[in-house]
CSV table of C-alpha atoms in Angstrom, one decimal:
chain,number,residue,atom,x,y,z
E,1191,MET,CA,43.9,-8.0,-32.0
E,1192,ARG,CA,43.7,-7.2,-35.8
E,1193,ARG,CA,46.7,-4.7,-37.2
E,1194,ARG,CA,45.7,-2.0,-39.3
E,1195,ALA,CA,47.2,-2.3,-42.8
E,1196,LEU,CA,49.9,0.5,-43.5
E,1197,GLY,CA,49.2,2.9,-46.7
E,1198,PHE,CA,46.7,5.5,-47.7
E,1199,THR,CA,43.0,5.1,-48.2
E,1200,LEU,CA,41.7,6.0,-51.1
E,1201,VAL,CA,39.9,9.1,-49.8
E,1202,GLU,CA,43.5,10.3,-48.1
E,1203,LEU,CA,45.1,9.7,-51.6
E,1204,LEU,CA,42.3,11.7,-53.0
E,1205,VAL,CA,43.3,14.4,-50.5
E,1206,VAL,CA,46.8,14.3,-51.1
E,1207,MET,CA,46.2,14.8,-54.8
E,1208,ALA,CA,43.8,17.5,-54.4
E,1209,ILE,CA,46.4,19.6,-52.4
E,1210,ILE,CA,49.1,18.9,-54.9
E,1211,ALA,CA,46.8,20.2,-57.5
E,1212,ILE,CA,46.3,23.3,-55.4
E,1213,LEU,CA,49.7,24.0,-55.0
E,1214,VAL,CA,50.9,23.6,-58.5
E,1215,GLY,CA,48.0,25.9,-59.5
E,1216,LEU,CA,49.3,28.7,-57.0
E,1217,LEU,CA,52.9,28.0,-58.0
E,1218,LEU,CA,52.6,27.7,-61.9
E,1219,PRO,CA,51.5,31.6,-62.2
E,1220,ALA,CA,54.2,32.4,-60.2
E,1221,VAL,CA,56.8,30.7,-62.1
E,1222,GLN,CA,55.5,31.7,-65.5
E,1223,ALA,CA,55.3,35.5,-64.1
E,1224,SER,CA,59.0,35.2,-63.0
E,1225,ARG,CA,60.1,33.9,-66.4
E,1226,GLU,CA,58.3,36.5,-68.1
E,1227,SER,CA,60.2,39.0,-65.8
E,1228,ALA,CA,63.3,37.7,-66.9
E,1229,ARG,CA,62.4,37.9,-70.7
E,1230,ARG,CA,61.2,41.5,-70.1
E,1231,ALA,CA,64.6,42.3,-68.6
E,1232,ARG,CA,66.6,40.7,-71.5
E,1233,CYS,CA,64.4,42.6,-74.0
E,1234,GLY,CA,65.1,45.8,-72.0
E,1235,ASN,CA,68.8,44.9,-72.2
E,1236,HIS,CA,68.4,44.7,-76.1
E,1237,LEU,CA,66.6,48.2,-76.4
E,1238,ARG,CA,69.5,49.4,-74.3
E,1239,GLN,CA,72.3,48.2,-76.5
E,1240,ILE,CA,70.4,49.7,-79.4
E,1241,GLY,CA,70.2,53.0,-77.4
E,1242,ILE,CA,74.0,52.7,-76.9
E,1243,ALA,CA,74.7,51.9,-80.7
E,1244,LEU,CA,72.5,54.8,-81.7
E,1245,HIS,CA,74.9,57.1,-79.3
E,1246,HIS,CA,77.8,55.5,-81.1
E,1247,TYR,CA,76.5,55.9,-84.7
E,1248,HIS,CA,75.8,59.7,-83.6
E,1249,GLY,CA,79.5,60.1,-82.4
E,1250,VAL,CA,80.9,59.1,-85.8
E,1251,HIS,CA,78.3,60.8,-87.9
E,1252,GLN,CA,77.0,63.8,-85.6
E,1253,VAL,CA,73.4,62.6,-86.4
E,1254,LEU,CA,71.3,59.6,-85.7
E,1255,PRO,CA,70.6,57.1,-88.5
E,1256,PRO,CA,67.9,57.9,-90.9
E,1257,GLY,CA,64.8,55.6,-91.0
E,1258,TYR,CA,66.2,55.1,-94.6
E,1259,PHE,CA,67.6,57.1,-97.4
E,1260,GLY,CA,65.6,58.1,-100.5
E,1261,THR,CA,65.4,60.5,-103.2
E,1262,LEU,CA,62.3,62.2,-104.6
E,1263,ALA,CA,62.1,59.7,-107.4
E,1264,ASP,CA,63.0,56.5,-105.6
E,1265,TYR,CA,61.8,56.9,-101.9
E,1266,THR,CA,59.1,54.2,-102.3
E,1267,GLY,CA,61.6,51.8,-103.3
E,1268,PRO,CA,63.4,49.3,-101.3
E,1269,HIS,CA,66.1,50.7,-98.8
E,1270,TRP,CA,68.4,49.9,-96.0
E,1271,THR,CA,66.9,50.8,-92.5
E,1272,TRP,CA,68.3,52.7,-89.6
E,1273,SER,CA,68.9,49.0,-88.0
E,1274,ALA,CA,71.1,48.1,-90.8
E,1275,TYR,CA,73.1,51.2,-90.5
E,1276,LEU,CA,73.7,50.3,-86.8
E,1277,LEU,CA,75.2,47.0,-87.5
E,1278,PRO,CA,78.9,48.2,-87.2
E,1279,HIS,CA,78.0,49.3,-83.6
E,1280,LEU,CA,76.5,46.2,-82.4
E,1281,GLU,CA,79.4,44.0,-83.2
E,1282,GLN,CA,77.9,43.1,-86.6
E,1283,GLN,CA,80.7,44.7,-88.7
E,1284,PRO,CA,81.1,41.1,-90.9
E,1285,LEU,CA,77.3,41.0,-91.5
E,1286,TYR,CA,77.3,44.7,-92.4
E,1287,GLY,CA,80.2,43.9,-94.9
E,1288,ALA,CA,78.6,40.9,-96.2
E,1289,LEU,CA,75.2,42.7,-97.0
E,1290,ASP,CA,77.4,45.5,-98.2
E,1291,VAL,CA,75.2,48.4,-97.1
E,1292,ALA,CA,77.7,50.9,-97.8
E,1293,ARG,CA,77.6,50.4,-101.5
E,1294,GLN,CA,75.1,47.9,-102.6
E,1295,PRO,CA,71.2,48.8,-102.6
E,1296,PHE,CA,69.0,46.9,-100.3
E,1297,ALA,CA,67.4,43.9,-102.3
E,1298,GLY,CA,69.4,44.7,-105.3
E,1299,GLY,CA,67.0,47.8,-105.6
E,1300,VAL,CA,64.4,45.4,-106.6
E,1301,SER,CA,60.8,45.9,-104.7
E,1302,PHE,CA,59.8,42.4,-103.0
E,1303,ALA,CA,62.9,40.9,-103.9
E,1304,LEU,CA,63.7,37.5,-102.2
E,1305,PRO,CA,65.9,37.9,-99.3
E,1306,THR,CA,69.3,36.7,-99.2
E,1307,ALA,CA,70.7,34.2,-96.6
E,1308,ALA,CA,72.7,37.3,-94.9
E,1309,ALA,CA,69.1,39.3,-94.8
E,1310,GLN,CA,67.5,36.3,-93.0
E,1311,THR,CA,70.1,36.3,-90.3
E,1312,ARG,CA,68.7,36.1,-86.7
E,1313,LEU,CA,69.9,39.0,-84.8
E,1314,GLU,CA,69.2,38.7,-81.0
E,1315,VAL,CA,69.4,42.4,-80.3
E,1316,PHE,CA,66.4,43.0,-82.2
E,1317,VAL,CA,64.1,40.2,-81.2
E,1318,CYS,CA,62.2,40.4,-77.9
E,1319,PRO,CA,62.7,36.9,-75.9
E,1320,SER,CA,58.9,37.0,-75.2
E,1321,ASP,CA,58.0,37.1,-79.0
E,1322,THR,CA,58.6,33.3,-79.4
E,1323,GLY,CA,58.3,31.9,-83.1
E,1324,PRO,CA,60.3,31.8,-86.4
E,1325,ASP,CA,63.2,33.8,-87.0
E,1326,LEU,CA,61.9,34.8,-90.2
E,1327,ASN,CA,59.0,37.4,-90.4
E,1328,HIS,CA,56.7,35.6,-92.7
E,1329,ARG,CA,54.0,38.5,-92.8
E,1330,LYS,CA,57.0,40.5,-94.3
E,1331,GLY,CA,58.6,38.8,-97.2
E,1332,SER,CA,60.6,36.3,-94.9
E,1333,TYR,CA,63.3,38.5,-94.1
E,1334,GLY,CA,65.0,38.3,-90.5
E,1335,LYS,CA,62.6,39.4,-88.0
E,1336,SER,CA,62.8,42.2,-86.0
E,1337,ASN,CA,60.6,43.4,-82.8
E,1338,CYS,CA,61.9,47.0,-83.0
E,1339,ARG,CA,60.8,50.0,-84.9
E,1340,GLY,CA,61.7,53.8,-85.3
E,1341,ILE,CA,59.6,56.3,-84.2
E,1342,THR,CA,58.8,58.8,-86.8
E,1343,GLY,CA,56.9,61.2,-84.3
E,1344,SER,CA,53.2,62.0,-83.7
E,1345,SER,CA,52.0,62.9,-87.0
E,1346,PRO,CA,50.0,60.1,-88.5
E,1347,LEU,CA,51.3,58.7,-92.0
E,1348,VAL,CA,48.0,59.3,-93.7
E,1349,THR,CA,49.9,59.9,-97.0
E,1350,THR,CA,53.1,58.8,-97.9
E,1351,THR,CA,54.1,61.7,-100.1
E,1352,TYR,CA,58.2,62.6,-100.1
E,1353,ASP,CA,57.4,65.9,-98.4
E,1354,ASP,CA,55.1,64.2,-95.9
E,1355,MET,CA,57.9,61.5,-95.1
E,1356,THR,CA,60.6,63.8,-94.7
E,1357,ARG,CA,58.8,66.2,-92.3
E,1358,GLN,CA,58.2,64.0,-89.3
E,1359,ASN,CA,58.5,65.3,-85.8
E,1360,GLY,CA,60.3,62.3,-84.5
E,1361,MET,CA,63.6,60.8,-84.1
E,1362,ILE,CA,63.8,58.4,-87.2
E,1363,PHE,CA,62.3,58.8,-90.5
E,1364,LEU,CA,62.9,59.2,-94.2
E,1365,ASN,CA,66.3,61.2,-94.8
E,1366,SER,CA,66.2,62.0,-91.2
E,1367,ALA,CA,69.1,63.4,-89.8
E,1368,VAL,CA,68.5,64.3,-86.1
E,1369,SER,CA,71.1,65.6,-83.9
E,1370,LEU,CA,71.2,64.5,-80.0
E,1371,GLU,CA,72.3,67.8,-79.4
E,1372,THR,CA,69.2,69.9,-81.1
E,1373,ILE,CA,66.1,68.0,-79.5
E,1374,PRO,CA,64.0,70.9,-78.1
E,1375,ASP,CA,62.0,68.5,-76.1
E,1376,GLY,CA,65.2,66.8,-74.5
E,1377,SER,CA,66.4,63.4,-75.3
E,1378,SER,CA,64.9,62.0,-71.8
E,1379,ASN,CA,61.4,62.8,-72.8
E,1380,THR,CA,61.7,61.7,-76.5
E,1381,ALA,CA,61.0,58.0,-77.7
E,1382,ALA,CA,63.3,56.7,-80.2
E,1383,VAL,CA,62.8,53.1,-80.6
E,1384,GLY,CA,59.8,50.9,-79.6
E,1385,GLU,CA,58.7,47.4,-79.5
E,1386,CYS,CA,56.4,45.9,-82.1
E,1387,GLN,CA,55.3,42.2,-82.0
E,1388,LEU,CA,55.0,39.5,-84.8
E,1389,ASP,CA,51.5,37.7,-84.5
E,1390,PRO,CA,51.9,34.1,-85.4
E,1391,PHE,CA,48.8,33.9,-87.3
E,1392,ALA,CA,47.7,35.2,-90.3
E,1393,GLN,CA,46.3,38.6,-89.0
E,1394,GLY,CA,47.3,40.9,-86.4
E,1395,HIS,CA,50.5,42.6,-85.3
E,1396,VAL,CA,52.9,42.5,-88.4
E,1397,GLY,CA,56.3,42.9,-86.6
E,1398,ALA,CA,59.4,44.5,-88.4
E,1399,LEU,CA,62.4,43.8,-90.5
E,1400,TRP,CA,65.9,44.8,-89.4
E,1401,ALA,CA,67.4,45.0,-93.0
E,1402,GLY,CA,65.3,47.0,-95.0
E,1403,MET,CA,62.0,48.4,-96.2
E,1404,ARG,CA,61.0,46.4,-99.2
E,1405,GLY,CA,59.5,49.1,-101.2
E,1406,SER,CA,55.6,49.9,-101.7
E,1407,GLN,CA,54.8,52.4,-104.4
E,1408,GLY,CA,53.7,54.5,-101.4
E,1409,GLY,CA,51.7,52.0,-99.7
E,1410,SER,CA,52.1,52.5,-95.8
E,1411,ILE,CA,52.1,49.3,-94.8
E,1412,TYR,CA,55.7,48.7,-96.1
E,1413,ILE,CA,56.6,51.8,-93.9
E,1414,SER,CA,56.3,49.7,-90.9
E,1415,ASP,CA,59.0,47.5,-91.9
E,1416,THR,CA,61.3,49.8,-90.3
E,1417,MET,CA,59.3,52.6,-88.4
E,1418,TRP,CA,56.0,53.6,-87.4
E,1419,PHE,CA,54.3,56.7,-85.7
E,1420,LEU,CA,52.4,56.9,-81.9
E,1421,ASP,CA,49.0,58.5,-81.7
E,1422,SER,CA,46.2,58.5,-79.3
E,1423,GLY,CA,43.6,56.6,-82.0
E,1424,PRO,CA,42.8,53.1,-80.9
E,1425,ALA,CA,44.7,51.6,-83.8
E,1426,PHE,CA,47.8,53.4,-83.1
E,1427,ARG,CA,48.2,53.4,-79.2
E,1428,ILE,CA,50.6,50.8,-77.8
E,1429,ASN,CA,49.0,47.2,-78.1
E,1430,GLY,CA,46.3,49.1,-80.5
E,1431,SER,CA,44.0,47.3,-82.9
E,1432,GLY,CA,46.3,48.1,-85.9
E,1433,ASP,CA,48.4,45.8,-87.4
E,1434,GLN,CA,51.4,48.3,-87.5
E,1435,ALA,CA,50.8,49.4,-83.8
E,1436,PHE,CA,53.7,49.5,-81.4
E,1437,SER,CA,53.0,46.4,-79.1
E,1438,SER,CA,54.6,43.7,-77.2
E,1439,ARG,CA,53.8,40.2,-75.5
E,1440,HIS,CA,54.7,41.6,-72.0
E,1441,PRO,CA,51.3,42.0,-70.2
E,1442,GLY,CA,50.1,45.5,-70.1
E,1443,GLY,CA,52.3,47.6,-72.4
E,1444,ALA,CA,55.4,47.5,-74.3
E,1445,GLN,CA,59.2,49.0,-73.9
E,1446,PHE,CA,60.9,52.0,-75.6
E,1447,VAL,CA,64.3,53.2,-75.6
E,1448,PHE,CA,64.6,56.8,-75.6
E,1449,ALA,CA,66.9,59.3,-77.1
E,1450,ASP,CA,69.1,59.3,-74.1
E,1451,ALA,CA,69.6,55.6,-74.2
E,1452,SER,CA,67.3,55.1,-71.4
E,1453,VAL,CA,64.6,52.3,-71.4
E,1454,HIS,CA,61.0,52.6,-70.2
E,1455,PHE,CA,58.1,50.4,-70.2
E,1456,LEU,CA,54.8,52.3,-71.3
E,1457,LYS,CA,51.6,51.2,-70.4
E,1458,GLU,CA,49.0,50.6,-73.0
E,1459,THR,CA,46.8,52.7,-70.8
E,1460,ILE,CA,48.9,55.8,-71.1
E,1461,ASP,CA,47.2,59.0,-71.9
E,1462,GLY,CA,47.2,59.3,-75.4
E,1463,GLU,CA,48.2,63.3,-75.4
E,1464,VAL,CA,51.4,62.0,-73.3
E,1465,LEU,CA,52.3,59.4,-75.8
E,1466,LYS,CA,52.0,61.8,-78.6
E,1467,ARG,CA,54.3,64.0,-76.5
E,1468,LEU,CA,56.9,61.3,-76.2
E,1469,ALA,CA,56.8,60.5,-79.9
E,1470,ALA,CA,57.5,64.3,-80.8
E,1471,ARG,CA,61.0,65.7,-80.4
E,1472,ASN,CA,59.9,69.3,-80.9
E,1473,ASP,CA,56.4,69.9,-80.0
E,1474,GLY,CA,57.4,72.0,-77.1
E,1475,GLN,CA,54.7,70.6,-74.8
E,1476,PRO,CA,55.5,69.3,-71.3
E,1477,VAL,CA,55.3,65.5,-71.2
E,1478,GLY,CA,53.5,64.7,-68.0
E,1479,ASP,CA,53.5,61.8,-66.0
E,1480,TYR,CA,53.7,58.4,-67.4
């Protein structure tokens, strides 16, 4: 009687390989989703830290930091941003001192000046873990990358005149000095800072800078170095088609920190009017569901 040889036949081996491939195909999306969930949680924690820093700044100055300071004569020139003013409240006092934010103009007062090593520092609190890629924003002069922009409000920045820039209805804009105690719509109903991704290719979302606004002679694209508005139009919605739109690599939307330091994930399908109401601090309209 012949003994059967031990081992797999070719058919059995192919069946086993097919089963393994199916299992991998089922498990891989779950693993990827779990990793993205962890990255999104870390991103939300970064925004929460920014929200707390805004409150610490407010505790010292009784107002939130401005998008940037500027006079009628130089408001389109290079300026430090709200995020640079937050550095002492984010355990970055040495960097704040190295940049000499309190005394020196951003980029030496020269539009589009080359960044210093300090201004190229990677600051994890301003970077979304899902937004992989280089530490520098190659779309914006190779300064240190940020995935966070202040929200100027719900009024499109169609023009960049001094009057237009200083009369926004959001939390952070040119020369803004918004007090948390005087937000008619309520701090829990008003978004302060939101995500903006940096597209690694030549076209697409341009991200932001944490250090400064480079200067533009009035060009609105450079306002988005540090802040932007929310609107119902397709270019300005969350994950909208515009390069400056608030956006993220989290599927389906982006995260925002509100004026009360709470963090919310806003879906890209959010009603446009609700989005505008969340961006405005004083429109007097009920926000509704989101």
